[in-house]
Short mmCIF file of C-alpha atoms in Angstrom, two decimals:
data_model
loop_
_atom_site.label_atom_id
_atom_site.label_comp_id
_atom_site.label_asym_id
_atom_site.label_seq_id
_atom_site.Cartn_x
_atom_site.Cartn_y
_atom_site.Cartn_z
CA MET A 295 6.21 38.99 4.33
CA GLY A 296 6.49 38.93 0.82
CA ASP A 297 9.77 37.68 -0.52
CA SER A 298 11.43 38.03 2.77
CA MET A 299 9.65 34.68 4.05
CA LYS A 300 12.24 32.64 5.48
CA ALA A 301 12.09 29.01 5.92
CA VAL A 302 13.81 26.36 8.23
CA GLY A 303 14.04 22.56 7.34
CA ILE A 304 13.50 19.06 9.06
CA ILE A 305 14.00 15.92 7.91
CA ALA A 306 11.87 13.48 9.58
CA GLU A 307 9.50 10.25 8.83
CA PHE A 308 6.92 10.84 11.51
CA ASN A 309 6.57 7.37 11.93
CA PRO A 310 4.27 7.82 13.60
CA LEU A 311 4.50 11.63 14.66
CA HIS A 312 4.49 12.45 18.32
CA SER A 313 4.87 14.95 21.03
CA GLY A 314 8.86 14.91 20.79
CA HIS A 315 8.24 15.90 16.80
CA ARG A 316 5.70 18.89 17.84
CA TYR A 317 8.62 19.95 19.99
CA VAL A 318 11.08 20.18 17.42
CA ILE A 319 8.81 21.66 15.34
CA GLU A 320 8.20 24.34 17.60
CA GLU A 321 11.69 24.76 18.73
CA ALA A 322 12.99 24.95 15.04
CA ARG A 323 10.45 27.80 14.32
CA LYS A 324 11.25 29.64 17.80
CA GLN A 325 15.24 28.87 17.29
CA SER A 326 15.74 30.00 13.59
CA GLY A 327 12.98 33.04 13.69
CA ALA A 328 11.55 31.66 10.43
CA ASP A 329 8.34 32.23 8.79
CA VAL A 330 7.76 28.59 7.40
CA VAL A 331 8.66 25.22 8.74
CA ILE A 332 9.16 22.81 5.96
CA VAL A 333 9.35 18.94 6.47
CA ALA A 334 11.14 16.92 4.17
CA MET A 335 9.71 13.47 5.18
CA SER A 336 9.63 10.13 3.76
CA GLY A 337 6.95 8.30 1.72
CA GLN A 338 5.95 4.89 2.23
CA LEU A 339 9.45 3.19 2.99
CA MET A 340 11.36 3.85 5.70
CA GLN A 341 15.17 4.26 6.25
CA ARG A 342 15.49 1.20 8.56
CA GLY A 343 13.95 -0.82 5.99
CA SER A 344 10.32 -0.96 6.93
CA ILE A 345 7.06 0.06 5.42
CA ALA A 346 5.72 3.17 7.11
CA PHE A 347 3.72 2.46 10.41
CA VAL A 348 1.04 4.82 8.64
CA ASP A 349 0.22 6.01 5.22
CA GLN A 350 2.11 9.03 4.14
CA GLN A 351 -1.03 11.26 3.32
CA ILE A 352 -2.33 10.84 7.03
CA ARG A 353 1.27 11.41 8.30
CA THR A 354 1.28 14.71 6.60
CA LYS A 355 -1.87 15.90 8.08
CA TRP A 356 -0.87 15.05 11.30
CA ALA A 357 2.53 16.80 10.63
CA LEU A 358 0.40 20.20 9.38
CA GLU A 359 -1.65 19.73 12.43
CA ALA A 360 1.52 19.87 14.58
CA GLY A 361 2.33 23.33 13.06
CA ALA A 362 4.66 22.31 10.00
CA ASP A 363 3.80 24.61 7.25
CA LEU A 364 5.13 22.73 4.02
CA VAL A 365 5.76 19.00 3.82
CA ILE A 366 7.81 17.36 0.74
CA GLN A 367 8.06 13.85 0.03
CA GLN A 368 11.35 12.66 0.08
CA PRO A 369 11.28 9.63 -2.68
CA VAL A 370 11.90 6.18 -2.49
CA TRP A 371 15.24 6.44 -3.80
CA ALA A 372 15.97 8.90 -0.96
CA SER A 373 14.36 7.63 1.81
CA LEU A 374 15.32 3.92 1.25
CA GLN A 375 18.96 4.48 2.05
CA ALA A 376 21.93 3.87 4.60
CA THR A 377 22.82 7.08 6.96
CA ASP A 378 24.85 9.08 4.27
CA TYR A 379 22.83 8.74 1.47
CA PHE A 380 19.65 9.44 3.35
CA ALA A 381 21.15 12.76 4.92
CA ARG A 382 22.47 13.68 1.43
CA ALA A 383 19.05 13.52 -0.26
CA GLY A 384 17.37 14.67 2.71
CA VAL A 385 19.69 18.21 3.01
CA GLU A 386 19.44 18.19 -0.88
CA THR A 387 15.25 18.52 -0.64
CA LEU A 388 15.78 21.43 1.84
CA ARG A 389 18.23 23.24 -0.50
CA LEU A 390 15.59 22.82 -3.31
CA ALA A 391 12.91 24.14 -0.83
CA GLY A 392 14.72 27.24 -0.14
CA CYS A 393 15.35 26.54 3.34
CA LEU A 394 17.96 28.80 5.11
CA ALA A 395 18.36 26.88 8.05
CA TYR A 396 17.97 23.35 9.12
CA ALA A 397 17.25 21.43 12.66
CA PHE A 398 17.50 18.20 14.07
CA GLY A 399 16.84 16.74 17.36
CA SER A 400 19.66 15.00 19.10
CA GLU A 401 20.61 13.50 22.93
CA VAL A 402 23.89 15.60 22.03
CA GLY A 403 22.46 19.32 22.39
CA ASP A 404 25.44 21.09 21.73
CA SER A 405 26.22 22.24 18.05
CA SER A 406 29.85 22.92 18.41
CA VAL A 407 30.65 19.27 18.98
CA PHE A 408 29.02 18.46 15.56
CA ARG A 409 30.85 21.23 13.97
CA GLU A 410 34.04 20.55 15.55
CA THR A 411 33.53 16.42 14.20
CA VAL A 412 32.69 17.63 10.38
CA ASP A 413 35.70 19.71 10.37
CA LEU A 414 37.86 16.60 11.63
CA LEU A 415 36.56 14.63 9.27
CA GLU A 416 36.48 16.55 6.14
CA LYS A 417 40.09 17.60 6.81
CA ASN A 418 41.21 14.02 7.36
CA ARG A 419 38.77 12.63 4.66
CA ASP A 420 41.54 11.14 2.44
CA GLU A 421 43.29 9.54 5.21
CA ILE A 422 39.80 7.89 6.36
CA ASP A 423 38.99 6.76 3.14
CA GLY A 424 42.75 4.95 2.82
CA TYR A 425 42.04 3.05 6.08
CA MET A 426 38.44 2.24 5.20
CA LYS A 427 39.91 0.77 1.68
CA HIS A 428 42.98 -0.92 2.75
CA HIS A 429 42.95 -1.59 6.15
CA ALA A 430 39.22 -2.37 7.25
CA LEU A 431 38.61 -5.69 9.11
CA ALA A 432 36.56 -8.03 7.39
CA ASN A 433 34.88 -9.33 10.57
CA LEU A 434 33.63 -5.94 11.62
CA GLY A 435 30.89 -3.77 10.31
CA TYR A 436 31.44 -0.30 8.53
CA ALA A 437 30.46 1.73 11.74
CA GLU A 438 33.05 -0.27 13.67
CA ASN A 439 35.78 0.29 10.89
CA PHE A 440 34.68 3.91 10.68
CA GLU A 441 35.34 4.46 14.26
CA THR A 442 38.35 3.30 14.26
CA ALA A 443 39.83 5.15 11.22
CA VAL A 444 38.67 8.28 13.14
CA SER A 445 40.14 6.88 16.37
CA ARG A 446 43.66 7.00 15.01
CA LEU A 447 43.58 10.94 14.28
CA LYS A 448 44.52 13.43 16.60
CA ASP A 449 42.00 15.18 18.85
CA SER A 450 39.55 12.76 18.04
CA GLN A 451 37.84 12.08 21.72
CA LYS A 452 34.84 14.44 21.32
CA SER A 453 34.20 12.92 17.53
CA ILE A 454 34.43 9.33 18.80
CA ALA A 455 32.10 9.71 21.43
CA LEU A 456 29.54 11.20 19.01
CA LEU A 457 30.02 8.35 16.85
CA ARG A 458 29.17 5.77 19.40
CA ASN A 459 25.86 7.66 19.69
CA PRO A 460 23.60 5.94 17.19
CA ASN A 461 20.99 8.72 17.31
CA ALA A 462 23.84 11.51 16.81
CA GLN A 463 25.16 9.61 13.91
CA LEU A 464 22.12 11.01 11.64
CA GLY A 465 22.43 14.34 12.82
CA LEU A 466 26.28 14.17 11.95
CA ALA A 467 25.64 13.06 8.53
CA TYR A 468 23.03 15.94 8.05
CA CYS A 469 25.66 18.56 9.00
CA LEU A 470 28.39 16.59 6.83
CA SER A 471 26.01 16.91 3.57
CA ASN A 472 25.02 20.40 4.73
CA SER A 473 28.85 21.26 4.68
CA ARG A 474 29.41 20.38 1.20
CA LEU A 475 26.72 22.50 -0.31
CA THR A 476 27.80 25.58 -2.14
CA GLU A 477 25.70 27.74 0.24
CA PRO A 478 25.31 25.67 3.40
CA MET A 479 22.34 26.58 5.82
CA ASP A 480 22.65 27.43 9.24
CA MET A 481 22.57 24.23 11.71
CA ILE A 482 20.20 24.18 15.01
CA VAL A 483 20.56 21.36 16.90
CA ILE A 484 17.79 20.74 19.44
CA ARG A 485 18.31 18.47 22.52
CA ARG A 486 15.98 15.77 22.40
CA GLN A 487 14.38 14.89 25.86
CA SER A 488 14.74 10.82 25.79
CA LYS A 489 16.37 8.16 24.35
CA HIS A 490 14.99 7.41 20.79
CA ASP A 491 14.62 3.71 21.01
CA SER A 492 13.67 3.28 24.54
CA LEU A 493 10.87 0.73 25.12
CA SER A 494 10.49 1.38 29.17
CA THR A 495 7.27 2.87 30.97
CA GLU A 496 9.42 6.25 31.51
CA LYS A 497 7.68 9.35 30.40
CA GLY A 498 10.18 10.18 27.32
CA VAL A 499 8.54 9.38 24.04
CA SER A 500 9.79 7.35 20.97
CA GLY A 501 8.58 6.15 17.56
CA SER A 502 9.73 2.96 18.20
CA LYS A 503 7.85 2.91 21.47
CA ILE A 504 4.82 3.71 20.21
CA ARG A 505 4.89 1.15 17.40
CA HIS A 506 5.55 -1.61 19.91
CA ILE A 507 2.58 -0.77 21.77
CA PHE A 508 0.37 -0.55 19.17
CA LYS A 509 1.59 -3.65 17.28
CA MET A 510 0.71 -5.86 20.41
CA ASN A 511 -2.60 -7.98 20.06
CA ASN A 512 -3.74 -6.61 23.97
CA SER A 513 -2.44 -3.07 23.01
CA LYS A 514 -5.55 -1.77 25.19
CA GLU A 515 -3.86 -2.97 27.96
CA ILE A 516 -0.44 -2.29 27.60
CA ILE A 517 -1.21 1.28 26.67
CA LYS A 518 -2.39 1.92 30.48
CA LYS A 519 0.72 1.24 31.51
CA TYR A 520 2.13 4.66 29.31
CA PRO A 521 1.26 8.47 29.62
CA ILE A 522 -0.19 7.78 25.89
CA TRP A 523 -2.16 11.15 25.84
CA ASP A 524 1.13 13.08 26.36
CA TRP A 525 2.58 11.59 23.44
CA ILE A 526 -0.13 11.48 20.84
CA SER A 527 -3.38 13.32 20.26
CA GLU A 528 -7.04 11.69 20.44
CA ASN A 529 -7.57 11.84 16.80
CA GLN A 530 -4.23 9.62 16.34
CA PHE A 531 -5.34 6.92 18.57
CA GLN A 532 -7.82 5.15 16.19
CA THR A 533 -5.62 5.29 13.41
CA LEU A 534 -2.41 4.06 15.48
CA GLU A 535 -4.81 0.74 16.56
CA ARG A 536 -5.86 0.30 13.01
CA PHE A 537 -2.78 0.43 11.53
CA GLY A 538 -1.36 -1.46 14.35
CA LYS A 539 -2.97 -4.81 13.12
CA ILE A 540 -1.09 -5.11 9.65
CA THR A 541 1.19 -8.08 9.87
CA ASP A 542 4.01 -9.17 7.42
CA ARG A 543 2.34 -12.06 5.91
CA SER A 544 1.26 -10.30 2.33
CA LEU A 545 4.70 -8.76 2.51
CA TYR A 546 6.81 -11.96 2.94
CA ASP A 547 4.63 -14.20 0.78
CA HIS A 548 5.66 -11.38 -2.41
CA LEU A 549 9.38 -11.53 -1.33
CA GLN A 550 9.14 -15.39 -0.77
CA TRP A 551 7.95 -15.52 -3.91
CA GLN A 552 10.12 -13.27 -5.84
CA LEU A 553 13.32 -15.26 -3.96
CA LEU A 554 11.92 -18.56 -5.67
CA VAL A 555 11.10 -17.61 -9.03
CA LEU A 556 13.97 -15.21 -9.98
CA THR A 557 17.45 -16.30 -10.98
CA PRO A 558 20.33 -15.55 -8.79
CA LYS A 559 21.61 -12.85 -11.51
CA GLN A 560 18.04 -11.23 -11.40
CA ILE A 561 18.37 -10.95 -7.66
CA SER A 562 21.74 -9.39 -7.45
CA SER A 563 20.61 -6.80 -9.64
CA TYR A 564 18.36 -5.34 -7.00
CA TYR A 565 19.63 -2.62 -4.70
CA GLY A 566 21.45 -3.89 -1.50
CA VAL A 567 22.15 -7.50 -2.75
CA ASP A 568 25.75 -7.65 -2.61
CA GLU A 569 28.74 -10.00 -1.52
CA GLY A 570 27.24 -13.02 -3.43
CA ILE A 571 24.40 -13.17 -0.86
CA ASP A 572 21.94 -13.92 -3.60
CA TYR A 573 22.22 -17.73 -3.09
CA ARG A 574 21.98 -17.45 0.62
CA LEU A 575 18.62 -15.19 0.04
CA ILE A 576 17.38 -17.87 -1.87
CA LYS A 577 18.33 -20.66 0.43
CA VAL A 578 16.45 -18.91 3.29
CA ALA A 579 13.46 -18.43 1.50
CA ARG A 580 12.85 -22.09 1.06
CA LEU A 581 12.78 -22.68 4.84
CA ALA A 582 11.75 -19.86 6.92
CA LYS A 583 8.33 -19.48 7.65
CA THR A 584 7.90 -15.94 8.49
CA TYR A 585 9.77 -12.65 7.46
CA GLU A 586 11.16 -12.38 10.99
CA GLU A 587 12.55 -15.70 10.52
CA TRP A 588 13.85 -15.12 7.22
CA LEU A 589 15.51 -11.68 8.53
CA GLU A 590 17.10 -13.35 11.49
CA SER A 591 18.47 -16.33 9.24
CA VAL A 592 19.96 -14.17 6.61
CA LYS A 593 21.54 -10.97 8.77
CA HIS A 594 25.03 -11.41 9.81
CA LYS A 595 27.74 -9.23 11.36
CA ARG A 596 28.50 -7.47 8.48
CA ILE A 597 24.96 -7.24 7.22
CA THR A 598 22.64 -5.19 9.41
CA THR A 599 19.08 -5.81 10.24
CA ALA A 600 18.58 -2.50 8.84
CA ARG A 601 20.44 -3.44 5.88
CA THR A 602 18.52 -6.64 5.55
CA ARG A 603 14.98 -4.94 5.82
CA ARG A 604 16.20 -2.67 2.92
CA MET A 605 17.65 -5.41 0.70
CA ALA A 606 14.19 -7.10 1.00
CA LEU A 607 12.18 -4.14 0.47
CA CYS A 608 14.01 -3.40 -2.82
CA ILE A 609 13.53 -6.90 -3.66
CA VAL A 610 9.71 -6.78 -3.12
CA PHE A 611 9.34 -3.62 -4.95
CA GLY A 612 11.72 -4.30 -7.81
CA LEU A 613 14.16 -1.44 -7.00
CA THR A 614 17.82 -2.00 -8.93
CA LYS A 615 20.97 -0.91 -8.33
CA SER A 616 20.83 1.74 -11.15
CA GLN A 617 17.64 2.77 -10.41
CA MET A 618 18.58 3.78 -6.72
CA LEU A 619 21.90 5.12 -7.35
CA ALA A 620 21.08 7.15 -10.71
CA PRO A 621 19.28 9.73 -8.96
CA PHE A 622 22.57 10.90 -7.23
CA SER A 623 24.51 11.46 -9.82
CA ARG A 624 22.22 13.16 -12.44
CA PRO A 625 20.90 16.89 -12.39
CA THR A 626 18.27 17.47 -9.68
CA SER A 627 15.02 15.86 -9.85
CA LYS A 628 11.43 16.93 -8.86
CA ARG A 629 10.06 16.71 -5.48
CA ARG A 630 6.37 16.05 -4.96
CA VAL A 631 4.33 18.75 -2.21
CA LEU A 632 2.48 16.36 0.03
CA GLY A 633 0.90 19.04 1.99
CA PHE A 634 0.77 22.79 2.99
CA SER A 635 -0.87 24.98 5.56
CA PRO A 636 -2.26 28.60 4.41
CA VAL A 637 1.36 29.97 5.04
CA GLY A 638 2.72 27.31 3.41
CA ARG A 639 0.64 27.82 0.34
CA THR A 640 1.70 31.38 0.40
CA TYR A 641 5.70 30.60 0.57
CA LEU A 642 5.20 28.48 -2.69
CA LYS A 643 3.24 31.15 -4.63
CA GLU A 644 6.03 33.54 -3.89
CA LYS A 645 8.97 31.75 -3.99
CA GLN A 646 8.15 29.75 -7.32
CA LEU A 647 10.49 27.18 -6.59
CA PRO A 648 10.92 24.89 -10.15
CA TYR A 649 11.92 21.50 -8.18
CA LEU A 650 8.68 21.54 -6.05
CA THR A 651 5.47 20.36 -7.70
CA THR A 652 2.09 20.00 -6.67
CA GLN A 653 1.11 18.04 -9.80
CA TYR A 654 0.45 13.95 -9.21
CA LYS A 655 0.81 12.77 -12.79
CA LEU A 656 1.75 9.08 -12.20
CA PHE A 657 4.84 7.41 -13.60
CA SER A 658 6.34 11.05 -14.84
CA ASP A 659 10.17 10.46 -15.04
CA ASP A 660 10.96 12.25 -11.60
CA PHE A 661 8.34 9.46 -10.01
CA GLN A 662 8.70 6.41 -11.54
CA MET A 663 10.15 4.43 -8.63
CA THR A 664 8.04 5.86 -6.11
CA ASP A 665 4.93 5.26 -7.97
CA GLN A 666 5.94 1.80 -8.80
CA VAL A 667 6.31 1.22 -4.69
CA ASP A 668 2.87 3.13 -3.86
CA LEU A 669 0.58 1.01 -6.56
CA LEU A 670 2.09 -2.40 -5.07
CA LEU A 671 1.48 -1.32 -1.68
CA SER A 672 -1.65 -0.24 -2.28
CA LYS A 673 -2.40 -3.70 -3.75
CA LEU A 674 -0.47 -5.82 -1.11
CA TYR A 675 -2.61 -3.62 1.79
CA PRO A 676 -5.51 -1.93 0.02
CA ASP A 677 -7.35 -1.02 2.93
CA TYR A 678 -4.42 1.13 4.40
CA TYR A 679 -2.21 2.91 1.88
CA LYS A 680 -3.14 4.80 -1.35
CA THR A 681 -1.74 6.10 -4.23
CA LEU A 682 -1.41 9.94 -4.09
CA GLU A 683 -4.17 12.01 -5.64
CA LYS A 684 -3.67 15.61 -4.39
CA PRO A 685 -1.95 17.50 -1.47
CA VAL A 686 -3.28 17.40 1.79
CA GLN A 687 -4.26 21.08 2.57
CA SER A 688 -4.65 22.46 6.35
CA TYR A 689 -6.90 25.52 7.03
#
């Protein structure tokens, strides 16, 4: 294969990995004709503001077993972000990894709709930005105001339908970020077989459904209602059962302590703590007995649950605004390789990609925040999460 090895990339969390992800990996390889499938995978913190359901090294092993050749860690400043920044960082990781194409799953399996919407948004970017800056309604969230801005454009009907599909929005963000690269990658849209967040007992699988099942106290009984072996492998089962028993108790204890000992000014330095919400966070922390109670009391129409969760994790792990935004405005930072197959190892040796590293020297400049998170997480949940030591290899 030599220097001609071609790579296709996927941006993922695999939280946890299931049959739908295996299908995307297989289709990405098949439809792209690539020699190598590369995954840019979130580390220990997820985009919607949760701790990974399973440790990143275990998820890396599962990804390699499912057919991925190279798994690259999305650093915490990339993974714990709203959709636009999350997509931008993921696309950049795939670019640094030398991918010629990228793939994602969506219920909207028509790539032309994504292309048309990207063209519409890019062509009218100034008009959309102007509306969002001067006419956005205070009683509506960002997504609703953005949809209103787009609806004012000519020939926007297909784009509006896409924006109203929550699971298509992330794919659209990938497409927008990719279109702004000097040399955009080819896009591959893989039709998803089921709704991403459905909790019914239908055959369709989703990560949220699996997490829901394994978090239940009577999970062994509930599992009987689902075709679980169609979704996960037998070697995943015991791991999911074990991680499913983690509670938010340690996390909330730390969050509550932080909110009660820090000053409002210190709290407002953390990423996501905007709009004068610092006093409200402190007030609720004095009263709320559980993490879920705190989340429910803090959120309101303009601050979604996902945003509140991201903000909470930034407070817990001490992630400031300057830390989380700086990587987006400076020269490219390195990414860690979490694992590789024999084909992935060959690809790394042949391409000699300067921004990928297999070295796990803790607290080096590019990985300060990520290691800060991993270390504290290993203290909060020592039986579950580990600090990185070396890449996972499949044989």
